[in-house]
Tab-separated table of C-alpha atoms and ligand atoms in Angstrom:
chain	number	residue	atom	x	y	z
A	260	MET	CA	1.923	31.970	214.722
A	261	GLU	CA	0.376	32.458	210.711
A	262	ARG	CA	-0.454	28.906	209.228
A	263	VAL	CA	1.729	29.004	205.983
A	264	SER	CA	2.338	26.058	203.914
A	265	PHE	CA	4.617	25.369	201.209
A	266	SER	CA	5.560	23.177	198.376
A	267	GLY	CA	6.568	19.547	198.892
A	268	THR	CA	9.367	20.271	196.176
A	269	ALA	CA	10.542	23.932	198.520
A	270	ILE	CA	10.724	21.207	201.267
A	271	GLU	CA	12.787	18.700	199.747
A	272	ARG	CA	14.974	20.703	198.592
A	273	LEU	CA	15.769	22.379	201.465
A	274	ARG	CA	16.211	18.935	203.143
A	275	SER	CA	18.953	17.714	200.378
A	276	GLY	CA	20.067	21.019	198.479
A	277	ARG	CA	22.346	24.018	198.058
A	278	VAL	CA	20.123	26.740	199.680
A	279	LEU	CA	20.950	30.265	199.082
A	280	VAL	CA	18.407	32.870	200.847
A	281	LEU	CA	17.917	36.892	199.617
A	282	THR	CA	17.021	38.854	202.269
A	283	GLY	CA	15.864	42.815	202.330
A	284	ALA	CA	14.675	44.956	204.506
A	285	GLY	CA	11.430	43.492	205.490
A	286	VAL	CA	12.634	40.565	207.591
A	287	SER	CA	13.947	43.416	209.890
A	288	ALA	CA	10.481	45.200	210.015
A	289	GLU	CA	9.622	42.825	212.551
A	290	SER	CA	12.507	43.975	215.026
A	291	GLY	CA	10.775	47.598	214.369
A	292	LEU	CA	13.187	48.417	211.707
A	293	ALA	CA	11.639	50.990	208.892
A	294	THR	CA	11.426	49.792	205.925
A	295	PHE	CA	13.349	52.272	202.925
A	296	ARG	CA	9.565	51.927	200.876
A	297	GLY	CA	5.805	52.126	201.466
A	298	GLU	CA	4.174	54.299	204.149
A	299	GLY	CA	6.345	54.881	206.945
A	300	GLY	CA	9.215	53.925	204.921
A	301	LEU	CA	13.155	55.256	205.401
A	302	TRP	CA	12.426	57.228	202.102
A	303	GLU	CA	9.227	58.671	202.467
A	304	GLY	CA	9.330	62.654	202.407
A	305	ARG	CA	13.239	61.875	202.235
A	306	ASP	CA	15.114	62.198	198.686
A	307	PRO	CA	17.759	59.073	198.625
A	308	VAL	CA	20.178	61.495	196.786
A	309	GLU	CA	20.599	63.731	199.646
A	310	LEU	CA	21.339	61.215	202.157
A	311	ALA	CA	23.170	58.279	200.310
A	312	THR	CA	25.319	59.113	197.792
A	313	PRO	CA	28.737	60.125	198.174
A	314	GLU	CA	27.857	63.548	196.450
A	315	ALA	CA	25.794	64.250	199.140
A	316	PHE	CA	28.114	63.368	201.891
A	317	ARG	CA	30.686	65.678	200.486
A	318	ARG	CA	28.210	68.324	199.958
A	319	ASP	CA	26.575	67.721	203.560
A	320	PRO	CA	28.372	65.260	205.761
A	321	LYS	CA	26.566	66.171	209.108
A	322	THR	CA	23.356	65.591	207.436
A	323	VAL	CA	24.272	62.069	206.212
A	324	TRP	CA	26.087	61.061	209.568
A	325	ARG	CA	22.507	62.418	211.127
A	326	PHE	CA	20.726	60.066	209.319
A	327	TYR	CA	23.356	57.098	209.928
A	328	THR	CA	23.495	57.693	213.237
A	329	GLU	CA	20.058	57.352	213.662
A	330	ARG	CA	19.535	54.283	212.222
A	331	ARG	CA	22.861	53.321	214.054
A	332	GLU	CA	20.948	53.463	217.113
A	333	LYS	CA	18.022	51.906	216.389
A	334	ALA	CA	19.391	48.904	215.207
A	335	ALA	CA	21.218	48.919	218.342
A	336	GLN	CA	18.060	48.912	220.371
A	337	ALA	CA	16.746	46.499	218.237
A	338	SER	CA	16.806	42.431	218.513
A	339	PRO	CA	16.401	39.521	215.829
A	340	ASN	CA	13.384	38.320	215.779
A	341	ALA	CA	12.095	35.177	214.606
A	342	GLY	CA	12.765	35.010	211.158
A	343	HIS	CA	16.380	36.474	211.526
A	344	ARG	CA	16.711	33.281	214.294
A	345	ALA	CA	15.298	30.279	211.730
A	346	LEU	CA	17.972	31.299	209.577
A	347	ALA	CA	20.543	31.099	211.525
A	348	ALA	CA	18.833	27.813	212.734
A	349	LEU	CA	19.253	26.910	209.078
A	350	GLU	CA	22.333	27.516	208.496
A	351	GLU	CA	23.553	25.608	211.624
A	352	ALA	CA	21.560	22.913	210.277
A	353	LEU	CA	22.937	22.772	206.673
A	354	GLY	CA	26.327	24.547	207.047
A	355	GLU	CA	27.829	24.649	204.111
A	356	ARG	CA	24.734	24.135	201.930
A	357	PHE	CA	23.518	27.143	202.950
A	358	LEU	CA	24.668	31.228	202.207
A	359	LEU	CA	22.482	34.176	202.837
A	360	VAL	CA	23.234	37.232	200.886
A	361	THR	CA	21.665	39.899	202.766
A	362	GLN	CA	21.086	43.701	201.046
A	363	ASN	CA	20.655	44.792	204.838
A	364	VAL	CA	22.896	46.947	206.852
A	365	ASP	CA	21.466	46.393	210.502
A	366	GLY	CA	23.608	43.906	211.589
A	367	LEU	CA	20.315	41.686	213.270
A	368	HIS	CA	21.121	38.429	210.602
A	369	GLU	CA	24.989	38.607	212.348
A	370	ARG	CA	23.862	39.298	215.775
A	371	ALA	CA	20.954	35.667	215.253
A	372	GLY	CA	24.171	33.666	214.828
A	373	ASN	CA	24.307	33.787	210.925
A	374	ARG	CA	28.330	33.296	209.722
A	375	ARG	CA	28.372	32.343	206.210
A	376	ILE	CA	26.806	35.480	204.982
A	377	VAL	CA	27.322	38.020	202.362
A	378	ARG	CA	27.003	41.512	202.805
A	379	LEU	CA	25.895	43.327	199.120
A	380	HIS	CA	25.054	46.480	200.928
A	381	GLY	CA	27.719	46.902	203.566
A	382	SER	CA	27.228	47.218	207.346
A	383	LEU	CA	26.183	50.335	209.775
A	384	TRP	CA	28.567	48.964	211.774
A	385	ARG	CA	31.778	49.584	209.616
A	386	LEU	CA	33.445	53.200	209.305
A	387	ARG	CA	35.926	53.676	206.667
A	388	CYS	CA	37.684	56.660	205.729
A	389	THR	CA	37.439	58.712	203.034
A	390	ARG	CA	40.843	59.841	203.018
A	391	CYS	CA	42.918	56.593	203.746
A	392	GLY	CA	40.427	53.988	203.172
A	393	ASP	CA	41.336	52.732	206.392
A	394	GLU	CA	37.701	50.538	207.612
A	395	ASP	CA	36.954	49.362	210.507
A	396	GLU	CA	34.124	47.802	212.823
A	397	ASP	CA	32.954	50.523	214.949
A	398	LEU	CA	30.057	49.510	217.072
A	399	ASP	CA	30.386	52.862	219.208
A	400	LEU	CA	27.136	55.233	219.026
A	401	THR	CA	29.262	58.147	219.741
A	402	ALA	CA	31.945	57.100	217.500
A	403	SER	CA	34.509	59.914	216.136
A	404	HIS	CA	34.102	60.333	212.690
A	405	ARG	CA	37.605	61.592	211.996
A	406	CYS	CA	40.264	58.928	210.848
A	407	ARG	CA	43.378	58.814	213.185
A	408	CYS	CA	45.017	60.098	209.299
A	409	GLY	CA	42.345	63.611	209.927
A	410	GLY	CA	40.418	62.439	206.994
A	411	ARG	CA	36.365	61.926	207.362
A	412	ARG	CA	34.754	58.716	208.384
A	413	ARG	CA	31.795	57.441	206.497
A	414	PRO	CA	29.065	54.985	206.989
A	415	GLY	CA	30.576	51.804	205.509
A	416	VAL	CA	27.236	51.203	203.204
A	417	VAL	CA	26.565	51.460	199.700
A	418	TRP	CA	25.559	54.762	198.564
A	419	PHE	CA	23.787	55.096	195.036
A	420	GLY	CA	25.889	54.970	192.378
A	421	GLU	CA	28.697	53.056	194.300
A	422	PRO	CA	30.278	49.666	193.423
A	423	LEU	CA	29.318	46.792	195.720
A	424	PRO	CA	31.773	45.429	198.315
A	425	GLU	CA	34.807	43.927	196.400
A	426	GLY	CA	33.687	39.921	195.236
A	427	ALA	CA	30.531	40.158	197.133
A	428	TYR	CA	27.995	40.045	193.612
A	429	GLU	CA	30.187	37.588	192.184
A	430	GLN	CA	29.948	35.373	195.120
A	431	ALA	CA	26.327	35.838	195.289
A	432	ALA	CA	25.956	35.563	191.480
A	433	GLU	CA	27.903	31.922	191.414
A	434	ALA	CA	25.951	30.443	194.756
A	435	ALA	CA	22.417	31.587	193.143
A	436	ALA	CA	23.442	29.523	189.713
A	437	ARG	CA	24.662	26.146	191.652
A	438	ALA	CA	21.691	26.421	194.328
A	439	ASP	CA	18.520	24.374	193.908
A	440	ILE	CA	16.365	26.509	196.364
A	441	VAL	CA	16.557	30.362	196.324
A	442	LEU	CA	14.622	31.771	199.279
A	443	VAL	CA	13.713	35.637	198.790
A	444	ALA	CA	12.515	37.387	201.937
A	445	GLY	CA	11.422	40.724	202.624
A	446	THR	CA	12.395	42.625	199.586
A	447	SER	CA	10.812	44.672	196.882
A	448	SER	CA	13.551	43.586	194.444
A	449	ILE	CA	13.782	46.401	192.451
A	450	VAL	CA	17.695	47.425	193.439
A	451	TYR	CA	19.744	45.464	191.035
A	452	PRO	CA	22.197	43.715	191.095
A	453	ALA	CA	20.398	42.128	194.081
A	454	ALA	CA	17.248	41.593	192.175
A	455	GLY	CA	18.122	39.834	189.874
A	456	LEU	CA	19.851	37.031	192.008
A	457	PRO	CA	16.472	35.004	191.934
A	458	GLU	CA	16.319	34.648	188.159
A	459	ILE	CA	20.116	33.785	187.845
A	460	GLY	CA	18.800	30.982	190.469
A	461	ARG	CA	15.961	30.072	188.099
A	462	GLU	CA	17.678	29.993	185.232
A	463	ALA	CA	20.013	27.274	186.316
A	464	GLY	CA	17.332	25.002	187.640
A	465	ALA	CA	16.766	26.202	191.123
A	466	TRP	CA	12.917	26.531	192.552
A	467	THR	CA	12.494	30.045	193.723
A	468	VAL	CA	10.002	31.192	196.643
A	469	GLU	CA	9.234	34.751	197.999
A	470	ILE	CA	8.765	34.961	201.121
A	471	ASN	CA	6.588	38.542	201.325
A	472	PRO	CA	3.036	39.746	202.476
A	473	GLU	CA	2.727	41.961	198.966
A	474	ARG	CA	3.615	41.358	195.519
A	475	THR	CA	7.041	42.867	194.522
A	476	ALA	CA	8.318	43.259	190.923
A	477	ILE	CA	9.059	39.820	190.674
A	478	SER	CA	6.304	37.746	192.367
A	479	ASP	CA	5.475	36.719	188.073
A	480	ARG	CA	8.918	35.198	188.038
A	481	VAL	CA	8.727	33.018	190.986
A	482	ASP	CA	7.909	29.366	191.017
A	483	GLU	CA	6.310	30.037	194.658
A	484	ARG	CA	4.902	32.623	196.733
A	485	VAL	CA	4.482	32.283	200.359
A	486	PRO	CA	2.178	35.419	201.129
A	487	ALA	CA	3.101	35.938	204.796
A	488	ALA	CA	5.500	37.962	207.360
A	489	SER	CA	9.146	36.420	207.467
A	490	GLY	CA	8.887	36.124	211.134
A	491	SER	CA	6.154	33.613	210.528
A	492	ALA	CA	7.089	32.205	207.706
A	493	LEU	CA	10.840	31.546	207.748
A	494	PRO	CA	10.447	29.305	211.247
A	495	ALA	CA	7.440	27.437	209.694
A	496	LEU	CA	9.378	26.586	206.451
A	497	VAL	CA	12.554	25.935	208.637
A	498	GLU	CA	9.999	23.330	211.301
A	499	ALA	CA	8.662	22.157	208.018
A	500	SER	CA	11.756	21.239	206.287
A	501	SER	CA	13.881	19.775	209.748
A	502	PRO	CA	14.397	15.817	209.629
A	503	GLY	CA	11.655	13.956	211.275
A	504	ALA	CA	9.069	16.843	210.395
A	505	ASP	CA	6.453	14.537	208.425
B	1785	OAD	P1	12.001	48.087	200.574
B	1785	OAD	O1	11.838	49.083	201.228
B	1785	OAD	O2	12.500	48.285	199.020
B	1785	OAD	O3	11.080	46.612	200.372
B	1785	OAD	C1	10.937	45.930	201.638
B	1785	OAD	C2	9.681	45.138	201.182
B	1785	OAD	O4	9.572	44.013	202.675
B	1785	OAD	C3	8.620	44.968	200.509
B	1785	OAD	O5	8.418	44.480	199.967
B	1785	OAD	C4	7.620	44.705	201.674
B	1785	OAD	O6	6.247	44.693	201.208
B	1785	OAD	C5	8.491	43.484	202.377
B	1785	OAD	N1	8.190	43.226	203.831
B	1785	OAD	C6	7.656	44.283	204.703
B	1785	OAD	N2	7.191	43.464	206.326
B	1785	OAD	C7	7.706	42.360	206.049
B	1785	OAD	C8	7.738	40.986	206.804
B	1785	OAD	N3	6.796	41.328	207.476
B	1785	OAD	N4	8.030	40.210	206.412
B	1785	OAD	C9	8.565	39.526	205.194
B	1785	OAD	N5	8.460	40.948	203.794
B	1785	OAD	C10	8.242	42.069	204.545
B	1785	OAD	O7	13.617	47.101	201.129
B	1785	OAD	P2	14.677	46.465	200.190
B	1785	OAD	O8	14.087	45.865	199.061
B	1785	OAD	O9	15.439	46.116	201.281
B	1785	OAD	O10	19.136	49.976	199.243
B	1785	OAD	O11	15.291	47.469	199.355
B	1785	OAD	C11	16.150	47.159	198.687
B	1785	OAD	C12	17.467	48.642	198.557
B	1785	OAD	O12	16.748	49.578	198.481
B	1785	OAD	C13	18.424	48.600	200.087
B	1785	OAD	O13	19.146	48.011	200.250
B	1785	OAD	C14	18.548	50.031	200.150
B	1785	OAD	C15	17.480	50.742	199.513
B	1785	OAD	O14	17.723	51.702	198.961
B	1785	OAD	C16	20.594	50.888	199.385
B	1785	OAD	O15	20.887	51.653	200.451
B	1785	OAD	C17	21.871	51.047	198.473
């Protein structure tokens, strides 16, 4: 495991404070799932406007579905990595002091065992009818794209220009304002409003820690940077903050 270290403040706040974790696509990179930006990213050579907007779906549902079916297939084949497992262990240890806010739609946090989770950008595993609004979980990769009502079903993810799921941002922002520590892992922090959550926490007194091998849009505005992969850094952090680790 890569050697990573954390400040005493981070460890102390994890041990006794309220913890908010914000994750992005980078935490699933070590499970073999592509991130969005950068080399080999999902948006490389692709136009998000053609694949991740309600207009694109109205114009060309087949192309949009092809993109999401491929992502559902890859996510189904992937397994949670050590970073996901560390966050599940942290929830288990902290209970109500813990909240995970994710921009990820792949379901790997849930499969690792996290339940106290706010999905800001929806889920690849929920399908919603564009006519009657009926929404349910559907893990079947060959699921029909037609609803019982005859309407067309779409992936239950948030597309560009759409509002976040009702109440999700409010719950996340409220938890950020009450947190003693905000851990941000695996996100480029350029998509708002998710990217604004660490700042909300920091202004209200939380210690903010960014776990990311690369610098990001918010790197200059966090209290602590951990330049490491989440699959190494998150287990190390959980280990260091567990009782009796000193
Ligand atoms: P991005 O692709 O923008 O950023 C991924 C981040 O993960 C980058 O900063 C990488 O440096 C970092 N990273 C890569 N490997 C890592 C690792 N092993 N450990 C830790 N970090 C690593 O993905 P997001 O920030 O999640 O929105 O993107 C935000 C939103 O933009 C997505 O939810 C999606 C996208 O458009 C919608 O679809 C609405």
